[in-house]
Amino acid sequence: MLYGSFIDGRACPVTESGAGCGRNYGATHISVWPLARALDPAVPVLFPAVTPSMEYRRPTAGRLTAVIGGIVAAALLLIVLVPLLLHRCRDSRDNENAPKERTDPVTLVFTDIESSTALWAECPEAMPDAVATHHRLIRSLIAKYRCYEVKTIGDSFMIACKSVFAAVQLVRELQQVFLQHDWGTSVIDDAYHRFEEDHAEEDEEYVPPTARLDAAVYRQYWNGLRVRVGVHTGLCDIRHDEVTKGYDYYGGTSNMAARTESVGNGGQVLLTRAAYMALSTAEREQVEVTALGAVALRGVPKPVEMYQLDAVPGRTFAALRLDRDIPDLDDGSAFESSEDASIYSARTGTAQAVVSVLTVTYGTLAARQRLRALMSLCDRWNVRLPRRPSVVQDEEYCRLVIDRLAVKISNVMEQKAQLGIDQNMSFTLSVTGLGAHGSASGTWGRSGEQFNASRFREAASQSNSVELHTFTADEPHFLTDDSTVTVRARRFS
């Protein structure tokens, strides 16, 4: 007898698919055996006996091992990817804010520290930190107003802006931020006072604009480094540099912006008429300017109408420096040309003496080690490294770096001589490393014409250190044999 299908104990209609049978899952032809038949040995066996293989498994077994393996694999992947990403980021620039459309006007900003070479000569202890602060403050403003740092050379910035109003806001706040910043010293202000008084002694018609102000009045308008700024707006020849991975801007607009900056005074912001008129009426109402009239710039056939942005109302300035001349920027390297063109002078006069000292001193190091030491010295002196073509070897590149350092150092020395702040300058440069000790030293007079270099080895045969005395009554300096370079400059008292 056969039974099925069933739902809740009741039979249901049988279909081919067994649909509708929810309790026995569609089973049909169910045969119900009495217990007697099930136990009757005479009934043939329908299926052989089966012993199921019982195996216990823990569901979470192996999960910890898999997690650990995944973490290790991810860590190895990061170890490989992070250096690659860092290398890629180092060789790339953030060009998001760079003006790229050739048909859109670009506003270019040039900045420069007033009397920077004289300041390096007058207060060399304060200038490294001051210039580093100068760079940090300007770069924070570039980021704030979404502008683009094209390049720097020494203490000068070239900035490109898509919006002329953003550029004006940037340079206005630049002057205000520099005024409000705590420079931690008054030596820079004191130096500017001396420069103005010296100028007044040389030129009877010159009236110092700040040196004779009352101290309380002075603090309202001046503080720390003085930066002059030039702003111009126009179309540019925009190029992407495959070496720097950044954008650069050429043509008449960059030349005009650079010339505008060059004639200004420290703390002064000059706008060309093109830049000022590029502002909307509403934007011009938000800025205060003083019309300076038409200004004759060198290299420009017609006078250029200028406006002074009154970033700090009440500041007074000397007359524009119309005798200034700068090279054209069209060749793409002229922003550096004032320094690069002077490299030739590293073969004559004071600079030649500096080249001799640096060459003898650092010559005791291997080329790669020497280059690292020179790069550190460039950073300290705020000297931009020259571009390095791929075919130039370390030895040749070291010579290029030494030449550029010599230009900066010799300029500072000559400036000190002109200012008469030193009767005699003494430099001691020392290097230890590779088991041998060497020293080169030289003394320059005010004219910087005389120099004698000497070198010695095994200065301390019984010790691993060398004791070097400066030319003044100063404490000796001990150099351990750690392959580092120490440069000391001392002034005769």
Tab-separated table of C-alpha atoms in Angstrom:
chain	number	residue	atom	x	y	z
A	1	MET	CA	0.000	0.000	0.000
A	2	LEU	CA	1.375	3.432	-0.995
A	3	TYR	CA	0.637	6.758	0.619
A	4	GLY	CA	1.451	10.408	0.008
A	5	SER	CA	1.782	13.285	-0.426
A	6	PHE	CA	0.848	14.850	2.882
A	7	ILE	CA	0.406	18.333	4.370
A	8	ASP	CA	-0.147	18.510	8.100
A	9	GLY	CA	-1.129	14.885	8.160
A	10	ARG	CA	-3.597	15.194	5.310
A	11	ALA	CA	-3.197	13.988	1.785
A	12	CYS	CA	-2.807	16.582	-0.946
A	13	PRO	CA	-3.205	16.328	-4.693
A	14	VAL	CA	-0.197	14.717	-6.318
A	15	THR	CA	1.493	16.644	-9.108
A	16	GLU	CA	4.541	15.810	-11.130
A	17	SER	CA	6.570	18.462	-9.362
A	18	GLY	CA	5.143	17.746	-5.958
A	19	ALA	CA	4.132	21.376	-5.612
A	20	GLY	CA	2.011	22.189	-2.604
A	21	CYS	CA	3.497	19.502	-0.365
A	22	GLY	CA	5.232	21.479	2.335
A	23	ARG	CA	5.866	18.785	4.956
A	24	ASN	CA	7.413	15.847	3.122
A	25	TYR	CA	9.059	18.053	0.457
A	26	GLY	CA	7.031	16.492	-2.374
A	27	ALA	CA	7.820	12.843	-1.599
A	28	THR	CA	5.311	10.356	-3.051
A	29	HIS	CA	4.841	6.584	-3.107
A	30	ILE	CA	5.563	6.317	0.561
A	31	SER	CA	5.390	2.745	1.718
A	32	VAL	CA	4.447	2.172	5.344
A	33	TRP	CA	5.927	-1.011	6.743
A	34	PRO	CA	4.818	-2.608	9.940
A	35	LEU	CA	7.565	-3.243	12.462
A	36	ALA	CA	7.173	-7.012	12.020
A	37	ARG	CA	8.097	-6.806	8.334
A	38	ALA	CA	10.940	-4.448	8.997
A	39	LEU	CA	12.406	-6.998	11.400
A	40	ASP	CA	11.546	-10.077	9.298
A	41	PRO	CA	14.801	-11.632	8.032
A	42	ALA	CA	12.899	-13.247	5.161
A	43	VAL	CA	12.220	-9.886	3.556
A	44	PRO	CA	14.970	-9.125	1.033
A	45	VAL	CA	17.276	-6.177	1.792
A	46	LEU	CA	16.423	-3.224	-0.400
A	47	PHE	CA	19.662	-1.259	0.335
A	48	PRO	CA	22.918	-2.489	1.848
A	49	ALA	CA	23.902	-1.300	5.290
A	50	VAL	CA	25.730	2.025	5.353
A	51	THR	CA	27.942	3.366	8.105
A	52	PRO	CA	28.066	7.155	7.717
A	53	SER	CA	31.496	8.751	8.103
A	54	MET	CA	31.125	11.204	10.958
A	55	GLU	CA	33.733	14.012	10.824
A	56	TYR	CA	33.814	16.960	13.213
A	57	ARG	CA	34.882	20.292	11.814
A	58	ARG	CA	35.239	23.647	13.594
A	59	PRO	CA	33.762	26.375	11.356
A	60	THR	CA	36.351	29.000	12.456
A	61	ALA	CA	39.353	26.711	12.111
A	62	GLY	CA	42.113	28.299	9.963
A	63	ARG	CA	40.544	31.741	10.001
A	64	LEU	CA	43.287	33.228	12.211
A	65	THR	CA	45.969	31.834	9.932
A	66	ALA	CA	44.259	33.361	6.918
A	67	VAL	CA	43.997	36.737	8.650
A	68	ILE	CA	47.688	36.713	9.581
A	69	GLY	CA	48.626	35.720	6.061
A	70	GLY	CA	46.553	38.556	4.631
A	71	ILE	CA	48.162	41.095	6.956
A	72	VAL	CA	51.657	39.921	6.026
A	73	ALA	CA	50.837	40.087	2.323
A	74	ALA	CA	49.388	43.590	2.687
A	75	ALA	CA	52.453	44.740	4.632
A	76	LEU	CA	54.787	43.414	1.947
A	77	LEU	CA	52.711	45.160	-0.699
A	78	LEU	CA	52.933	48.450	1.202
A	79	ILE	CA	56.686	48.067	1.582
A	80	VAL	CA	56.949	47.799	-2.180
A	81	LEU	CA	54.395	50.483	-3.085
A	82	VAL	CA	55.278	53.231	-0.580
A	83	PRO	CA	58.814	53.858	-1.915
A	84	LEU	CA	57.448	53.867	-5.453
A	85	LEU	CA	54.739	56.371	-4.523
A	86	LEU	CA	57.200	58.563	-2.629
A	87	HIS	CA	59.573	58.548	-5.579
A	88	ARG	CA	56.757	59.447	-7.927
A	89	CYS	CA	55.500	62.221	-5.661
A	90	ARG	CA	59.005	63.616	-5.260
A	91	ASP	CA	59.412	63.863	-9.015
A	92	SER	CA	55.984	65.420	-9.554
A	93	ARG	CA	54.383	68.727	-8.671
A	94	ASP	CA	50.899	69.716	-7.663
A	95	ASN	CA	49.797	71.586	-10.775
A	96	GLU	CA	46.101	71.819	-9.902
A	97	ASN	CA	46.204	75.602	-9.410
A	98	ALA	CA	48.525	76.331	-12.317
A	99	PRO	CA	47.009	78.464	-15.109
A	100	LYS	CA	47.062	76.236	-18.199
A	101	GLU	CA	44.744	77.843	-20.750
A	102	ARG	CA	46.768	79.810	-23.283
A	103	THR	CA	43.772	81.988	-24.167
A	104	ASP	CA	43.115	83.092	-20.576
A	105	PRO	CA	44.992	86.038	-19.017
A	106	VAL	CA	47.461	85.098	-16.286
A	107	THR	CA	48.389	87.319	-13.352
A	108	LEU	CA	52.079	87.012	-12.492
A	109	VAL	CA	53.544	88.076	-9.157
A	110	PHE	CA	57.259	88.619	-8.530
A	111	THR	CA	58.637	89.149	-5.024
A	112	ASP	CA	62.096	89.938	-3.676
A	113	ILE	CA	63.632	90.818	-0.312
A	114	GLU	CA	65.060	94.326	-0.195
A	115	SER	CA	68.859	94.465	0.335
A	116	SER	CA	69.075	90.715	0.859
A	117	THR	CA	72.792	90.498	0.018
A	118	ALA	CA	73.590	93.315	2.424
A	119	LEU	CA	71.466	91.646	5.100
A	120	TRP	CA	73.389	88.394	4.693
A	121	ALA	CA	76.593	90.355	5.200
A	122	GLU	CA	75.267	92.421	8.099
A	123	CYS	CA	73.411	89.760	10.107
A	124	PRO	CA	74.349	86.278	8.834
A	125	GLU	CA	73.182	84.624	12.054
A	126	ALA	CA	69.589	85.804	11.678
A	127	MET	CA	69.137	85.493	7.927
A	128	PRO	CA	68.826	81.686	7.544
A	129	ASP	CA	65.844	81.523	9.902
A	130	ALA	CA	64.383	84.751	8.521
A	131	VAL	CA	64.525	83.539	4.917
A	132	ALA	CA	63.056	80.172	5.912
A	133	THR	CA	60.184	82.019	7.608
A	134	HIS	CA	59.810	84.228	4.524
A	135	HIS	CA	59.417	81.142	2.328
A	136	ARG	CA	56.981	79.479	4.727
A	137	LEU	CA	54.713	82.522	5.027
A	138	ILE	CA	54.565	83.131	1.282
A	139	ARG	CA	53.877	79.478	0.496
A	140	SER	CA	51.043	79.381	3.020
A	141	LEU	CA	49.451	82.368	1.258
A	142	ILE	CA	49.943	80.750	-2.151
A	143	ALA	CA	48.008	77.733	-0.909
A	144	LYS	CA	45.349	79.876	0.788
A	145	TYR	CA	44.502	81.796	-2.384
A	146	ARG	CA	44.911	78.779	-4.684
A	147	CYS	CA	47.738	80.294	-6.681
A	148	TYR	CA	50.751	78.543	-8.185
A	149	GLU	CA	54.420	78.759	-7.227
A	150	VAL	CA	56.240	78.783	-10.552
A	151	LYS	CA	59.777	78.877	-9.162
A	152	THR	CA	62.071	80.467	-6.618
A	153	ILE	CA	65.631	81.654	-6.807
A	154	GLY	CA	67.263	82.546	-3.534
A	155	ASP	CA	64.751	84.781	-1.768
A	156	SER	CA	62.629	85.642	-4.841
A	157	PHE	CA	59.295	84.084	-5.799
A	158	MET	CA	57.506	83.897	-9.138
A	159	ILE	CA	53.796	83.176	-8.638
A	160	ALA	CA	51.079	82.612	-11.248
A	161	CYS	CA	47.387	83.197	-10.524
A	162	LYS	CA	44.252	82.426	-12.498
A	163	SER	CA	42.404	85.238	-10.712
A	164	VAL	CA	43.799	88.762	-10.548
A	165	PHE	CA	41.791	89.432	-7.380
A	166	ALA	CA	43.320	86.382	-5.715
A	167	ALA	CA	46.766	87.733	-6.615
A	168	VAL	CA	45.956	91.156	-5.148
A	169	GLN	CA	44.598	89.596	-1.961
A	170	LEU	CA	47.711	87.446	-1.683
A	171	VAL	CA	50.200	90.309	-1.967
A	172	ARG	CA	48.160	92.556	0.326
A	173	GLU	CA	48.043	89.923	3.053
A	174	LEU	CA	51.722	89.166	2.465
A	175	GLN	CA	52.673	92.664	3.635
A	176	GLN	CA	50.284	92.468	6.583
A	177	VAL	CA	51.504	89.035	7.682
A	178	PHE	CA	55.150	90.111	7.521
A	179	LEU	CA	54.332	93.207	9.582
A	180	GLN	CA	52.537	91.205	12.278
A	181	HIS	CA	54.983	88.304	12.440
A	182	ASP	CA	57.272	87.950	15.448
A	183	TRP	CA	60.732	87.720	13.884
A	184	GLY	CA	62.354	87.147	17.263
A	185	THR	CA	65.069	89.763	16.695
A	186	SER	CA	65.513	93.427	15.849
A	187	VAL	CA	68.806	93.054	13.984
A	188	ILE	CA	67.076	93.113	10.586
A	189	ASP	CA	65.297	96.393	11.348
A	190	ASP	CA	68.536	97.823	12.737
A	191	ALA	CA	70.317	96.838	9.537
A	192	TYR	CA	67.710	98.565	7.380
A	193	HIS	CA	68.165	101.709	9.487
A	194	ARG	CA	71.920	101.652	8.904
A	195	PHE	CA	71.470	101.106	5.163
A	196	GLU	CA	69.222	104.159	4.935
A	197	GLU	CA	71.567	106.335	6.986
A	198	ASP	CA	74.553	105.254	4.880
A	199	HIS	CA	72.589	106.115	1.758
A	200	ALA	CA	71.731	109.519	3.205
A	201	GLU	CA	75.418	110.222	3.850
A	202	GLU	CA	76.253	109.402	0.239
A	203	ASP	CA	73.310	111.262	-1.300
A	204	GLU	CA	72.378	114.603	0.235
A	205	GLU	CA	69.004	114.615	-1.511
A	206	TYR	CA	68.001	111.231	-0.117
A	207	VAL	CA	65.701	111.301	2.906
A	208	PRO	CA	65.523	108.031	4.887
A	209	PRO	CA	61.855	106.957	4.810
A	210	THR	CA	61.986	104.843	7.982
A	211	ALA	CA	65.302	105.204	9.828
A	212	ARG	CA	64.338	108.428	11.611
A	213	LEU	CA	60.810	107.479	12.602
A	214	ASP	CA	59.856	107.368	16.261
A	215	ALA	CA	60.145	103.802	17.568
A	216	ALA	CA	56.422	103.536	18.327
A	217	VAL	CA	55.494	104.887	14.904
A	218	TYR	CA	58.006	102.616	13.218
A	219	ARG	CA	56.459	99.521	14.795
A	220	GLN	CA	53.067	100.415	13.324
A	221	TYR	CA	54.378	100.235	9.769
A	222	TRP	CA	57.569	98.170	9.676
A	223	ASN	CA	58.825	94.914	11.108
A	224	GLY	CA	61.409	92.402	9.921
A	225	LEU	CA	62.086	91.587	6.292
A	226	ARG	CA	60.870	94.034	3.661
A	227	VAL	CA	59.560	92.441	0.482
A	228	ARG	CA	58.892	94.345	-2.726
A	229	VAL	CA	56.233	92.979	-5.074
A	230	GLY	CA	55.317	93.515	-8.718
A	231	VAL	CA	52.034	92.363	-10.313
A	232	HIS	CA	51.072	92.299	-13.995
A	233	THR	CA	48.270	90.608	-15.958
A	234	GLY	CA	48.308	89.435	-19.562
A	235	LEU	CA	48.571	86.503	-21.934
A	236	CYS	CA	51.549	84.201	-21.545
A	237	ASP	CA	53.379	81.569	-23.497
A	238	ILE	CA	52.569	78.656	-21.174
A	239	ARG	CA	54.856	75.642	-21.274
A	240	HIS	CA	55.066	72.419	-19.307
A	241	ASP	CA	58.607	71.620	-18.230
A	242	GLU	CA	59.336	67.906	-18.553
A	243	VAL	CA	62.267	68.201	-16.149
A	244	THR	CA	60.560	70.001	-13.258
A	245	LYS	CA	57.103	68.573	-14.119
A	246	GLY	CA	55.710	72.055	-13.605
A	247	TYR	CA	54.398	74.936	-15.691
A	248	ASP	CA	56.364	78.024	-16.649
A	249	TYR	CA	55.269	81.330	-18.154
A	250	TYR	CA	57.155	83.284	-20.802
A	251	GLY	CA	56.734	86.373	-22.918
A	252	GLY	CA	56.015	90.033	-22.357
A	253	THR	CA	53.802	89.448	-19.324
A	254	SER	CA	56.560	87.819	-17.282
A	255	ASN	CA	59.074	90.471	-18.368
A	256	MET	CA	56.708	93.279	-17.374
A	257	ALA	CA	55.940	91.712	-13.977
A	258	ALA	CA	59.654	91.296	-13.237
A	259	ARG	CA	60.450	94.876	-14.264
A	260	THR	CA	57.574	96.164	-12.140
A	261	GLU	CA	58.927	94.380	-9.081
A	262	SER	CA	62.503	95.533	-9.717
A	263	VAL	CA	61.696	99.264	-9.472
A	264	GLY	CA	59.783	98.980	-6.191
A	265	ASN	CA	61.016	99.418	-2.635
A	266	GLY	CA	60.877	96.956	0.211
A	267	GLY	CA	57.350	96.694	1.608
A	268	GLN	CA	55.869	98.219	-1.547
A	269	VAL	CA	53.399	96.518	-3.923
A	270	LEU	CA	53.171	97.810	-7.494
A	271	LEU	CA	50.364	96.961	-9.911
A	272	THR	CA	50.463	97.756	-13.589
A	273	ARG	CA	47.404	99.361	-15.116
A	274	ALA	CA	46.622	96.056	-16.839
A	275	ALA	CA	46.500	94.275	-13.477
A	276	TYR	CA	44.455	96.992	-11.779
A	277	MET	CA	41.914	97.306	-14.608
A	278	ALA	CA	41.523	93.510	-14.727
A	279	LEU	CA	39.780	93.810	-11.355
A	280	SER	CA	36.029	94.179	-11.499
A	281	THR	CA	34.379	97.348	-10.212
A	282	ALA	CA	33.289	95.535	-7.050
A	283	GLU	CA	36.806	94.170	-6.517
A	284	ARG	CA	38.437	97.577	-6.994
A	285	GLU	CA	36.171	98.932	-4.260
A	286	GLN	CA	37.722	96.430	-1.846
A	287	VAL	CA	41.317	97.567	-2.323
A	288	GLU	CA	43.071	100.863	-1.674
A	289	VAL	CA	45.554	102.081	-4.261
A	290	THR	CA	47.573	105.186	-5.001
A	291	ALA	CA	48.019	106.155	-8.630
A	292	LEU	CA	51.708	106.716	-9.425
A	293	GLY	CA	51.194	107.835	-13.000
A	294	ALA	CA	53.223	106.729	-15.998
A	295	VAL	CA	56.583	105.150	-15.135
A	296	ALA	CA	59.391	104.696	-17.649
A	297	LEU	CA	60.833	101.191	-17.332
A	298	ARG	CA	64.071	100.125	-18.924
A	299	GLY	CA	63.544	97.932	-21.934
A	300	VAL	CA	59.914	99.033	-22.313
A	301	PRO	CA	59.308	101.422	-25.238
A	302	LYS	CA	56.426	103.325	-23.622
A	303	PRO	CA	55.880	104.461	-20.015
A	304	VAL	CA	53.696	102.122	-17.984
A	305	GLU	CA	50.922	103.421	-15.756
A	306	MET	CA	51.472	102.159	-12.222
A	307	TYR	CA	49.369	101.845	-9.083
A	308	GLN	CA	50.656	101.335	-5.562
A	309	LEU	CA	48.582	98.899	-3.517
A	310	ASP	CA	48.238	100.374	-0.027
A	311	ALA	CA	48.562	97.069	1.809
A	312	VAL	CA	49.654	98.888	4.980
A	313	PRO	CA	48.028	102.349	4.842
A	314	GLY	CA	50.407	105.058	6.036
A	315	ARG	CA	53.648	103.532	4.809
A	316	THR	CA	55.916	105.905	2.935
A	317	PHE	CA	58.554	104.874	0.442
A	318	ALA	CA	61.562	106.291	-1.313
A	319	ALA	CA	61.320	107.143	-4.997
A	320	LEU	CA	61.001	104.241	-7.410
A	321	ARG	CA	64.324	102.694	-8.375
A	322	LEU	CA	64.121	103.518	-12.064
A	323	ASP	CA	67.840	102.938	-12.604
A	324	ARG	CA	67.348	99.209	-12.109
A	325	ASP	CA	67.810	96.958	-15.125
A	326	ILE	CA	67.057	93.269	-15.448
A	327	PRO	CA	67.463	90.803	-18.332
A	328	ASP	CA	64.563	89.476	-20.378
A	329	LEU	CA	62.896	86.319	-19.138
A	330	ASP	CA	61.973	84.915	-22.536
A	331	ASP	CA	64.701	82.286	-22.601
A	332	GLY	CA	63.221	80.546	-19.562
A	333	SER	CA	66.341	80.809	-17.446
A	334	ALA	CA	66.656	84.530	-16.915
A	335	PHE	CA	64.872	84.383	-13.581
A	336	GLU	CA	68.046	82.709	-12.471
A	337	SER	CA	70.263	84.695	-14.782
A	338	SER	CA	71.269	87.325	-12.258
A	339	GLU	CA	73.028	84.556	-10.378
A	340	ASP	CA	73.945	82.282	-13.257
A	341	ALA	CA	75.465	85.104	-15.265
A	342	SER	CA	77.666	85.905	-12.311
A	343	ILE	CA	79.156	82.421	-12.266
A	344	TYR	CA	81.861	83.707	-14.568
A	345	SER	CA	83.048	85.970	-11.770
A	346	ALA	CA	83.836	82.841	-9.766
A	347	ARG	CA	87.071	82.641	-11.728
A	348	THR	CA	88.405	86.044	-10.719
A	349	GLY	CA	88.910	88.130	-7.605
A	350	THR	CA	87.296	87.248	-4.312
A	351	ALA	CA	85.167	84.483	-5.762
A	352	GLN	CA	88.278	82.708	-7.055
A	353	ALA	CA	89.626	82.650	-3.518
A	354	VAL	CA	86.384	81.124	-2.260
A	355	VAL	CA	86.501	78.521	-5.037
A	356	SER	CA	90.042	77.611	-3.954
A	357	VAL	CA	89.012	77.193	-0.328
A	358	LEU	CA	85.977	75.072	-1.128
A	359	THR	CA	87.852	72.934	-3.657
A	360	VAL	CA	90.765	72.216	-1.315
A	361	THR	CA	88.571	71.647	1.714
A	362	TYR	CA	85.982	69.359	0.190
A	363	GLY	CA	88.491	67.652	-2.068
A	364	THR	CA	89.277	65.204	0.742
A	365	LEU	CA	85.829	63.639	0.354
A	366	ALA	CA	84.569	61.228	-2.263
A	367	ALA	CA	82.491	62.857	-5.000
A	368	ARG	CA	79.146	61.596	-3.683
A	369	GLN	CA	80.039	62.525	-0.109
A	370	ARG	CA	81.338	65.918	-1.251
A	371	LEU	CA	78.110	66.615	-3.127
A	372	ARG	CA	75.985	65.906	-0.050
A	373	ALA	CA	78.114	68.279	2.025
A	374	LEU	CA	77.921	71.012	-0.620
A	375	MET	CA	74.148	70.627	-0.886
A	376	SER	CA	73.873	71.127	2.874
A	377	LEU	CA	76.013	74.252	2.583
A	378	CYS	CA	73.821	75.551	-0.260
A	379	ASP	CA	70.763	75.102	1.921
A	380	ARG	CA	72.402	77.060	4.729
A	381	TRP	CA	73.442	79.903	2.422
A	382	ASN	CA	70.090	79.825	0.634
A	383	VAL	CA	71.730	79.087	-2.714
A	384	ARG	CA	69.669	77.301	-5.346
A	385	LEU	CA	71.312	74.227	-6.824
A	386	PRO	CA	72.041	74.451	-10.554
A	387	ARG	CA	70.161	72.176	-12.896
A	388	ARG	CA	71.893	68.885	-13.435
A	389	PRO	CA	71.749	67.294	-16.901
A	390	SER	CA	71.669	63.511	-16.824
A	391	VAL	CA	75.069	63.268	-18.529
A	392	VAL	CA	76.906	65.293	-15.861
A	393	GLN	CA	78.922	63.211	-13.396
A	394	ASP	CA	79.174	63.927	-9.659
A	395	GLU	CA	82.661	65.412	-9.999
A	396	GLU	CA	81.619	67.963	-12.618
A	397	TYR	CA	78.398	68.796	-10.799
A	398	CYS	CA	80.362	69.477	-7.592
A	399	ARG	CA	82.376	72.084	-9.498
A	400	LEU	CA	79.165	73.748	-10.681
A	401	VAL	CA	77.817	73.845	-7.118
A	402	ILE	CA	81.101	75.280	-5.803
A	403	ASP	CA	81.004	78.005	-8.455
A	404	ARG	CA	77.499	79.002	-7.440
A	405	LEU	CA	78.369	78.988	-3.744
A	406	ALA	CA	81.431	81.115	-4.471
A	407	VAL	CA	79.284	83.751	-6.157
A	408	LYS	CA	77.001	84.073	-3.132
A	409	ILE	CA	79.810	84.056	-0.559
A	410	SER	CA	81.939	86.528	-2.512
A	411	ASN	CA	78.965	88.865	-2.953
A	412	VAL	CA	78.427	88.879	0.799
A	413	MET	CA	82.134	89.490	1.450
A	414	GLU	CA	82.319	92.340	-1.043
A	415	GLN	CA	79.166	93.859	0.391
A	416	LYS	CA	80.686	93.740	3.860
A	417	ALA	CA	83.795	95.463	2.530
A	418	GLN	CA	81.713	98.188	0.895
A	419	LEU	CA	79.730	98.754	4.065
A	420	GLY	CA	82.959	98.991	6.042
A	421	ILE	CA	81.614	96.749	8.781
A	422	ASP	CA	84.754	94.646	8.881
A	423	GLN	CA	88.408	95.492	9.049
A	424	ASN	CA	89.287	91.931	8.208
A	425	MET	CA	87.374	88.756	7.506
A	426	SER	CA	88.714	85.346	8.398
A	427	PHE	CA	87.306	82.058	7.163
A	428	THR	CA	88.298	78.674	8.478
A	429	LEU	CA	86.930	75.660	6.635
A	430	SER	CA	87.701	72.233	7.997
A	431	VAL	CA	86.855	68.701	7.023
A	432	THR	CA	87.522	65.337	8.571
A	433	GLY	CA	86.904	61.960	7.128
A	434	LEU	CA	88.311	58.855	5.524
A	435	GLY	CA	91.025	58.604	8.159
A	436	ALA	CA	92.781	61.828	7.206
A	437	HIS	CA	92.396	65.333	8.544
A	438	GLY	CA	92.673	68.378	6.338
A	439	SER	CA	92.203	72.054	6.761
A	440	ALA	CA	92.213	75.017	4.444
A	441	SER	CA	92.062	78.553	5.694
A	442	GLY	CA	92.434	81.978	4.228
A	443	THR	CA	92.288	85.587	5.235
A	444	TRP	CA	90.850	88.382	3.137
A	445	GLY	CA	91.454	92.073	3.612
A	446	ARG	CA	88.709	94.628	3.060
A	447	SER	CA	89.418	94.659	-0.650
A	448	GLY	CA	89.259	90.889	-0.809
A	449	GLU	CA	92.353	90.764	-3.007
A	450	GLN	CA	94.718	88.582	-1.010
A	451	PHE	CA	94.220	84.938	-0.239
A	452	ASN	CA	96.529	82.118	0.834
A	453	ALA	CA	95.349	78.529	1.155
A	454	SER	CA	97.258	75.749	2.880
A	455	ARG	CA	96.557	72.159	3.610
A	456	PHE	CA	97.883	69.756	6.179
A	457	ARG	CA	97.402	66.090	7.023
A	458	GLU	CA	97.762	64.100	10.169
A	459	ALA	CA	97.357	67.186	12.320
A	460	ALA	CA	96.877	65.027	15.372
A	461	SER	CA	98.871	61.869	14.987
A	462	GLN	CA	98.031	60.573	18.452
A	463	SER	CA	94.303	61.303	18.362
A	464	ASN	CA	91.237	60.745	16.265
A	465	SER	CA	90.258	64.385	16.575
A	466	VAL	CA	91.670	67.637	15.312
A	467	GLU	CA	91.789	70.834	17.320
A	468	LEU	CA	91.258	73.923	15.189
A	469	HIS	CA	91.649	77.458	16.481
A	470	THR	CA	89.945	80.357	14.789
A	471	PHE	CA	91.802	83.593	14.138
A	472	THR	CA	90.087	85.311	17.038
A	473	ALA	CA	90.175	84.655	20.732
A	474	ASP	CA	87.380	82.137	20.417
A	475	GLU	CA	87.061	78.686	21.857
A	476	PRO	CA	88.673	75.882	19.798
A	477	HIS	CA	86.421	73.589	17.815
A	478	PHE	CA	86.928	69.829	17.997
A	479	LEU	CA	86.003	67.770	14.967
A	480	THR	CA	85.589	64.041	15.295
A	481	ASP	CA	86.364	61.690	12.464
A	482	ASP	CA	82.751	61.367	11.315
A	483	SER	CA	83.075	62.481	7.689
A	484	THR	CA	81.223	65.706	8.280
A	485	VAL	CA	82.123	69.173	7.116
A	486	THR	CA	82.221	72.193	9.377
A	487	VAL	CA	82.453	75.714	8.040
A	488	ARG	CA	83.271	78.525	10.440
A	489	ALA	CA	83.445	82.222	9.685
A	490	ARG	CA	84.834	84.593	12.281
A	491	ARG	CA	85.384	88.331	12.194
A	492	PHE	CA	88.395	90.038	13.694
A	493	SER	CA	87.505	92.025	16.768
